[in-house]
Each structure stands twice: as structure tokens, then as C-alpha cells.
Coordinates of C-alpha atoms in Angstrom, one line a residue:
M1 CA -33.4 -2.9 15.4
I2 CA -30.5 -3.5 17.8
D3 CA -30.5 0.2 18.7
K4 CA -34.2 0.1 19.5
I5 CA -33.7 -2.9 21.8
I6 CA -30.8 -1.1 23.5
K7 CA -32.9 2.0 24.0
A8 CA -35.7 -0.1 25.5
V9 CA -33.3 -1.8 27.9
I10 CA -31.8 1.5 29.0
T11 CA -35.4 2.9 29.6
V12 CA -36.4 -0.1 31.6
V13 CA -33.2 0.2 33.7
G14 CA -33.9 3.9 34.3
A15 CA -37.5 3.1 35.3
S16 CA -36.2 0.4 37.7
F17 CA -33.7 2.7 39.1
G18 CA -36.4 5.3 39.7
A19 CA -38.6 2.8 41.4
F20 CA -35.7 1.8 43.7
V21 CA -35.1 5.4 44.6
G22 CA -38.8 5.8 45.4
L23 CA -38.8 2.7 47.6
L24 CA -35.7 3.9 49.4
L25 CA -37.4 7.2 50.2
N26 CA -40.5 5.5 51.4
Q27 CA -38.5 3.1 53.6
N28 CA -36.7 6.0 55.3
G29 CA -40.0 7.7 56.0
L30 CA -39.4 10.6 53.6
L31 CA -42.7 10.0 51.9
N32 CA -45.4 10.7 54.5
F33 CA -48.5 10.0 52.4
T34 CA -51.1 7.3 52.2
S35 CA -50.2 3.9 50.7
L36 CA -51.9 4.7 47.4
Q37 CA -50.2 8.1 47.2
N38 CA -46.8 6.5 47.9
V39 CA -47.4 4.0 45.2
L40 CA -48.3 6.8 42.7
I41 CA -45.3 8.9 43.7
I42 CA -43.0 5.8 43.3
L43 CA -44.6 5.1 40.0
G44 CA -44.1 8.8 38.9
I45 CA -40.4 8.8 40.0
S46 CA -40.0 5.5 38.0
I47 CA -41.5 7.1 34.9
V48 CA -39.4 10.3 35.2
F49 CA -36.2 8.3 35.5
G50 CA -37.3 6.1 32.6
I51 CA -37.9 9.2 30.4
I52 CA -34.6 10.7 31.4
F53 CA -32.7 7.5 30.6
F54 CA -34.6 7.2 27.3
L55 CA -33.6 10.8 26.3
F56 CA -30.0 10.2 27.1
S57 CA -29.9 6.6 25.8
S58 CA -27.4 7.4 23.0
K59 CA -24.9 9.0 25.4
I60 CA -25.5 6.3 28.0
K61 CA -24.9 3.7 25.3
K62 CA -21.7 5.4 24.2
I63 CA -20.4 5.8 27.7
G64 CA -21.3 2.1 28.5
L65 CA -19.5 0.8 25.4
S66 CA -16.4 2.9 26.2
I67 CA -16.3 1.6 29.7
V68 CA -16.8 -2.0 28.5
G69 CA -14.1 -1.5 25.8
A70 CA -11.6 -0.1 28.4
F71 CA -12.4 -3.0 30.7
E72 CA -11.8 -5.5 27.9
R73 CA -8.5 -3.9 26.9
E74 CA -7.3 -4.0 30.5
L75 CA -8.3 -7.7 30.7
L76 CA -6.4 -8.6 27.5
K77 CA -3.2 -7.3 29.1
F78 CA -3.3 -10.2 31.6
S79 CA -3.0 -13.9 31.0
I80 CA -5.7 -16.5 31.9
M81 CA -3.6 -17.6 34.9
D82 CA -3.4 -14.0 36.2
I83 CA -7.2 -13.6 35.9
I84 CA -7.8 -16.9 37.7
W85 CA -5.4 -16.1 40.6
G86 CA -6.8 -12.5 40.7
A87 CA -10.3 -13.9 41.1
I88 CA -9.2 -16.3 43.9
G89 CA -7.4 -13.5 45.7
L90 CA -10.5 -11.3 45.4
I91 CA -12.7 -14.0 46.9
V92 CA -10.3 -14.5 49.8
G93 CA -10.1 -10.7 50.3
F94 CA -13.9 -10.4 50.5
I95 CA -14.1 -13.3 53.0
I96 CA -11.5 -11.5 55.2
A97 CA -13.4 -8.2 54.8
A98 CA -16.7 -9.8 55.8
L99 CA -15.1 -11.3 59.0
I100 CA -13.6 -8.0 60.0
S101 CA -16.7 -5.8 59.3
Q102 CA -19.1 -8.2 61.0
P103 CA -18.5 -6.8 64.6
F104 CA -19.3 -3.3 63.4
S105 CA -22.5 -4.2 61.5
D106 CA -24.8 -3.2 64.4
I107 CA -23.3 0.3 64.7
K108 CA -25.3 2.8 62.6
Y109 CA -23.3 4.5 59.8
V110 CA -20.0 3.3 61.2
G111 CA -20.8 -0.3 60.3
T112 CA -21.6 0.7 56.7
I113 CA -18.4 2.8 56.3
V114 CA -16.2 0.1 57.8
S115 CA -17.8 -2.6 55.6
I116 CA -17.3 -0.6 52.4
L117 CA -13.7 0.3 53.3
S118 CA -12.9 -3.3 54.3
Y119 CA -14.3 -4.8 51.1
L120 CA -12.4 -2.3 48.9
M121 CA -9.1 -2.6 50.8
F122 CA -9.0 -6.4 51.2
G123 CA -10.4 -7.0 47.7
Y124 CA -7.6 -4.9 46.2
L125 CA -4.9 -6.5 48.4
G126 CA -6.2 -10.0 47.6
I127 CA -5.8 -9.4 43.8
K128 CA -2.4 -7.8 44.1
I129 CA -0.9 -10.4 46.4
S130 CA -2.3 -13.4 44.6
T131 CA -1.2 -12.2 41.1
G132 CA 2.2 -11.0 42.4
K133 CA 3.1 -14.2 44.3
K134 CA 1.5 -16.7 41.9
D135 CA 4.9 -18.1 40.9
D136 CA 5.7 -18.9 44.5
M137 CA 2.5 -20.9 44.8
L138 CA 3.4 -23.2 41.8
W139 CA 5.5 -26.3 41.9
P140 CA 9.3 -25.6 42.0
Q141 CA 9.7 -27.8 38.9
I142 CA 7.5 -25.5 36.9
N143 CA 9.5 -22.5 38.0
L144 CA 12.7 -24.1 37.0
K145 CA 11.3 -24.9 33.5
K146 CA 10.1 -21.4 33.1
A147 CA 13.5 -20.0 34.2
A148 CA 15.3 -22.4 31.8
S149 CA 13.1 -21.4 28.9
A150 CA 13.5 -17.7 29.7
V151 CA 17.3 -18.1 29.6
K152 CA 17.1 -19.8 26.3
K153 CA 14.8 -17.1 24.8
Q154 CA 17.1 -14.4 26.2
D155 CA 20.1 -16.1 24.5
K156 CA 18.3 -16.5 21.2
G157 CA 17.1 -12.9 21.4
S158 CA 20.6 -11.6 22.1
K159 CA 22.0 -13.6 19.2
K160 CA 19.4 -12.2 16.9
E161 CA 20.2 -8.7 18.1
M162 CA 23.9 -9.2 17.4
L163 CA 23.3 -10.3 13.8
S164 CA 21.7 -7.3 12.1
P165 CA 19.7 -7.9 8.9
K166 CA 21.5 -7.4 5.6
I167 CA 19.3 -5.5 3.0
L168 CA 20.2 -6.3 -0.6
D169 CA 20.0 -3.7 -3.3
T170 CA 19.6 -4.3 -7.1
S171 CA 23.3 -4.0 -8.0
V172 CA 24.5 -6.6 -5.6
I173 CA 21.8 -9.1 -6.7
I174 CA 22.6 -8.6 -10.4
D175 CA 26.3 -8.9 -9.6
G176 CA 25.8 -12.5 -8.4
R177 CA 28.8 -12.8 -6.1
I178 CA 26.6 -12.5 -3.0
S179 CA 25.5 -16.1 -3.6
D180 CA 29.1 -17.4 -3.5
I181 CA 29.9 -15.3 -0.4
C182 CA 26.9 -16.7 1.5
K183 CA 28.0 -20.2 0.7
T184 CA 31.3 -19.5 2.4
G185 CA 29.5 -18.5 5.6
F186 CA 31.1 -15.0 5.8
V187 CA 27.7 -13.3 5.7
E188 CA 25.6 -14.1 8.8
G189 CA 22.1 -13.0 9.7
T190 CA 19.0 -12.5 7.7
L191 CA 19.1 -11.3 4.1
V192 CA 16.2 -8.9 3.5
I193 CA 14.9 -8.5 -0.1
P194 CA 12.6 -5.4 -0.3
E195 CA 9.6 -5.8 -2.7
F196 CA 10.5 -2.5 -4.3
V197 CA 13.9 -4.0 -5.3
L198 CA 12.1 -7.1 -6.7
K199 CA 9.9 -4.7 -8.7
E200 CA 12.9 -2.9 -10.1
L201 CA 14.5 -6.3 -11.0
R202 CA 11.3 -7.3 -12.9
H203 CA 11.4 -4.1 -14.8
I204 CA 15.0 -4.7 -15.8
A205 CA 14.2 -8.3 -16.7
D206 CA 11.4 -7.1 -19.0
S207 CA 13.5 -4.4 -20.7
S208 CA 13.7 -4.2 -24.5
D209 CA 17.5 -3.9 -24.2
S210 CA 19.0 -7.4 -24.4
L211 CA 21.9 -6.6 -22.0
K212 CA 19.6 -5.2 -19.3
R213 CA 17.2 -8.0 -19.8
N214 CA 19.9 -10.6 -19.3
R215 CA 21.2 -8.8 -16.2
G216 CA 17.6 -8.7 -14.7
R217 CA 17.1 -12.4 -15.3
R218 CA 20.5 -13.2 -13.8
G219 CA 19.4 -11.2 -10.7
L220 CA 16.2 -13.2 -10.4
D221 CA 18.2 -16.5 -10.8
I222 CA 20.5 -15.4 -8.0
L223 CA 17.5 -14.8 -5.7
N224 CA 16.2 -18.3 -6.5
I225 CA 19.5 -19.8 -5.6
L226 CA 19.6 -17.9 -2.3
Q227 CA 16.1 -18.9 -1.3
K228 CA 16.9 -22.6 -2.0
D229 CA 20.0 -22.5 0.1
D230 CA 19.1 -23.9 3.6
D231 CA 22.0 -22.1 5.2
V232 CA 20.8 -18.7 4.1
H233 CA 17.7 -17.0 5.8
V234 CA 16.0 -14.9 3.2
V235 CA 13.0 -12.6 4.0
I236 CA 10.9 -10.6 1.6
E237 CA 10.1 -7.2 3.1
S238 CA 6.8 -5.8 1.8
K239 CA 7.2 -2.3 3.3
D240 CA 7.2 0.5 0.7
Y241 CA 7.4 4.3 0.8
G242 CA 5.6 5.3 -2.3
D243 CA 6.4 5.3 -6.0
N244 CA 7.6 8.9 -6.0
I245 CA 10.7 8.0 -3.8
E246 CA 13.8 6.6 -5.4
V247 CA 14.9 3.1 -4.6
D248 CA 18.1 4.2 -3.0
V249 CA 16.3 6.5 -0.6
K250 CA 13.8 3.6 0.2
L251 CA 16.8 1.3 1.0
L252 CA 18.3 3.7 3.4
K253 CA 15.0 4.4 5.2
L254 CA 14.3 0.7 5.5
A255 CA 17.9 0.1 6.8
K256 CA 17.3 2.7 9.5
E257 CA 14.0 1.3 10.6
L258 CA 15.3 -2.3 10.7
G259 CA 18.6 -1.4 12.2
G260 CA 20.3 -3.3 9.4
K261 CA 23.1 -2.9 6.9
V262 CA 22.8 -2.3 3.1
L263 CA 24.6 -4.7 0.8
T264 CA 25.6 -2.9 -2.4
N265 CA 28.1 -2.4 -5.2
D266 CA 26.9 1.2 -5.8
F267 CA 29.7 3.6 -5.0
N268 CA 27.3 6.6 -4.8
L269 CA 24.9 4.8 -2.6
N270 CA 27.8 3.9 -0.4
K271 CA 28.7 7.6 0.0
V272 CA 25.1 8.7 0.7
A273 CA 24.6 6.0 3.3
E274 CA 27.8 7.0 5.0
F275 CA 26.6 10.6 5.2
Q276 CA 23.2 9.5 6.7
G277 CA 24.8 7.1 9.2
V278 CA 23.7 3.9 7.6
E279 CA 26.2 1.0 7.6
V280 CA 27.1 -0.4 4.2
L281 CA 28.7 -3.6 3.1
N282 CA 30.3 -3.1 -0.3
I283 CA 31.1 -6.3 -2.3
N284 CA 33.6 -4.4 -4.4
E285 CA 35.5 -3.3 -1.2
L286 CA 35.4 -6.9 0.0
A287 CA 36.8 -8.1 -3.3
N288 CA 39.6 -5.5 -3.2
A289 CA 40.4 -6.5 0.4
V290 CA 40.9 -10.2 -0.4
K291 CA 43.1 -9.6 -3.5
P292 CA 46.6 -10.8 -3.1
V293 CA 49.0 -8.2 -1.8
V294 CA 51.6 -7.0 -4.4
L295 CA 54.8 -5.2 -3.2
P296 CA 57.1 -3.0 -5.1
G297 CA 60.1 -4.9 -6.5
E298 CA 58.0 -8.1 -6.9
E299 CA 58.2 -9.9 -10.3
M300 CA 55.2 -11.4 -12.1
N301 CA 54.3 -13.0 -15.5
V302 CA 51.6 -11.1 -17.4
M303 CA 50.3 -10.8 -20.9
V304 CA 50.1 -7.3 -22.4
V305 CA 46.7 -7.1 -24.1
K306 CA 46.3 -3.4 -25.2
D307 CA 48.0 0.0 -25.1
G308 CA 47.5 2.4 -22.2
K309 CA 46.6 6.1 -22.1
E310 CA 50.1 7.4 -21.9
S311 CA 52.6 7.1 -24.7
G312 CA 54.4 3.7 -24.8
Q313 CA 52.3 2.2 -22.0
G314 CA 50.7 -1.3 -22.2
L315 CA 47.9 -2.8 -20.1
A316 CA 47.8 -6.2 -18.6
Y317 CA 45.3 -7.8 -16.1
L318 CA 45.6 -10.3 -13.3
D319 CA 43.0 -13.2 -13.0
D320 CA 41.0 -11.1 -10.5
G321 CA 40.7 -8.2 -12.9
T322 CA 43.4 -6.0 -11.3
M323 CA 44.8 -3.7 -14.0
I324 CA 48.6 -3.5 -14.5
V325 CA 50.1 -0.5 -16.3
V326 CA 53.4 -1.6 -17.9
E327 CA 55.8 1.2 -18.8
G328 CA 57.1 0.6 -22.4
G329 CA 54.7 -2.3 -22.8
K330 CA 53.0 -1.0 -25.9
K331 CA 55.5 -2.7 -28.1
C332 CA 54.8 -6.1 -26.4
I333 CA 51.0 -6.2 -27.0
G334 CA 50.1 -9.9 -27.3
D335 CA 53.3 -11.1 -25.6
S336 CA 53.8 -12.7 -22.2
V337 CA 56.4 -10.7 -20.3
V338 CA 58.0 -10.6 -16.9
V339 CA 57.5 -7.3 -15.2
T340 CA 58.8 -5.7 -12.0
V341 CA 56.3 -3.9 -9.8
T342 CA 57.2 -0.3 -9.2
S343 CA 54.2 0.9 -7.2
V344 CA 50.6 0.1 -6.2
L345 CA 47.8 2.6 -6.2
Q346 CA 44.6 1.8 -4.2
T347 CA 41.5 3.7 -5.5
A348 CA 37.8 3.6 -4.8
A349 CA 37.3 1.7 -8.0
G350 CA 39.9 -0.9 -7.2
R351 CA 43.7 -1.5 -7.1
M352 CA 46.0 -0.4 -9.9
I353 CA 49.6 -1.8 -10.3
F354 CA 52.4 0.0 -12.1
A355 CA 55.3 -2.0 -13.4
K356 CA 58.2 -1.9 -15.8
L357 CA 59.4 -4.5 -18.3
K358 CA 62.0 -7.0 -17.3
N359 CA 62.1 -9.3 -20.4
V360 CA 59.8 -10.9 -22.9
I361 CA 59.0 -14.6 -22.3
N362 CA 57.4 -15.6 -25.6
K363 CA 55.8 -14.0 -28.6
A364 CA 52.1 -14.7 -29.1
V365 CA 51.5 -16.5 -32.4

């Protein structure tokens, strides 16, 4: 129904245009017939144009909609104030053009050309000058407020750019230490939790294996703690890359797109990210970095808990989980002993301390 109405309107417009052309020809003396003949010719021209417009109504409609759409898109680029000031400038430009072209109006052809050029030039200049200088026409107080707000926005934007988002993977969520680290304030910026990581956590929490199930539930509990913390900004990222892509690959892609860093405990993911140029924050490396420094020759009290790989070796552990290999400590399993540090080995898995017995403090009952 609407298409038929549009076609009818286009046909009427075409017929009207044809009648206008006929009247223009008659006014200029190009139709040298009787009045009745002129009327019939004008009517014929109107019908011909009406038919032409009707036949090409679909194309005319398409072209018209594209022009209107382009005009609308251009208008949306400007604010309401820009449009208002542009309209005011256009009116002023037309007034100036009318005053300038008035003296040339009696000159044949020249007056028309001067009038058209004046309206085009001064209309354009009116729009450009009014929109370009609108800030100078407003009150100084308004300009000062705008400048102050712009500076504040710039400062906030620069701070946000400095703090890149931290994207959490499954291992670091299940580990749980990220919650305590965030409370200390050492991790700044936004924590991004991808939905595909949440999906993996839910699968782990629903596992038939009790150990995996407990780990998954622990990870979900940690996320709830992070979300309730007012000092931590947590964002759920819905972007996914398909079910056929591994979670680690998705994490690295998301980190590249967001310009962020991946928080993980996965050693292999750390290496792949380093190869692809993605920054990684490894909680295990942080834990190793903050462990107390032990120097060769230093003495400490430890309890030997089991035998080592090599003959006669015993193993002890510090409170932070650092393993101590005690030479000749196998015979002291279950005893608290004083050992002297001989060397310290730093590996990717952590720190390992080698020591030798000094003396036995007490025998475990």
C-alpha cells in the first residue's frame, strides 16, 4: 500500500514538473500556437513526464531514500547547537547575498548568475563561520566550564589508559590468592572475567570428580568475593571466539584486543603469551619474588619430613612452601634440626634451598 502511494506521489511530481516545463516554454515564446494548442501541448508534456516518472518510480524512490539517508547521517554528526548556529549563519548569509545581488537584478543573465553565486558563497560562509566561531559567541563562563570539564575528562582518560585491564584465567581464579592480592592494593585497574572462563569454571564445578568439583566451586566463591569488594572493579566480558578455539588462545586474543595483561598461574600459557607479545602477570612469580632471601652460610631451624631423591637426603619445607634439600637428613626424618644453607637454586617452578646438617635440636615423639 505504501509503495503504491509513493509511486502515485512520484507520478504527480513528474506530471507537475512536465507542466512547469511546458509553462516555461510557453512563457519564453517557444510555443507559437493558439491558446488551446498550447494548453494541449503543456498537458501532453505533463502526461509524458508523469509516465516517465511512474516507470522509473522504483529507481527514483531508491535514489531519494539514499539521498535522505546520507543527509540524515551527516546531520547526526553534528550537535543541536551546531545545527542551530548553522541555520542562523545560513540566514545571515542569504540576507547578505540578497543585498549584494540586488543592484545586478535588472541586468539580463548577469543578474541571475550573480544572484546564484552570491547565495551559494555567502550561504556556505555563513554556515562555516557561525559553527566555527560559536564558542566565541557564548559567555566566557560557559567556555571556562567547558575547558575545566575537558581537562578533567582528559585526566581521567589518561589515568584509564595508564591502567591496562587485567584478564583472569581459570588457574588464577581457582588458586584464590588473587583476592588477597587485590585487598592489598597491589593490583590496579579493571579485572576482566571472560564469559568463556566462567563457562569453564562451571564445567569444573559440575565435574563428577570431587577434587575438580571443589576446585571449581572455590573459583566461583573467589569471583563472588571479588565482585563484592568495593575497591576492585570487576567486568564480565561477553566476547567469545567460538567453541572450537581453546580457552588459552581466546585469552591471548582478548588481551591483544583490549590492550590488557593476562593474570595466570599457567607456566605454559606464560611462555606462549611471551612468544605472542602479550604481557603476563604470573602469581607464582610474584610469590617467588616476595619470598624471604636466603643466603649461603645462613642457619635456620627446620623439620625434616621425608627422604629426598638422592641417597641420604632429607626434605624440609619453609612456611611458604619452599623446599629445602638437607644433605644427610634422611636419618633425621621427623626431627627438628639446625641446618646451614650451602646454595640456593631459582627455577621456574620456584626456589630450592640446599643445606647441610649442623645439629639435631629435638627428637619428634
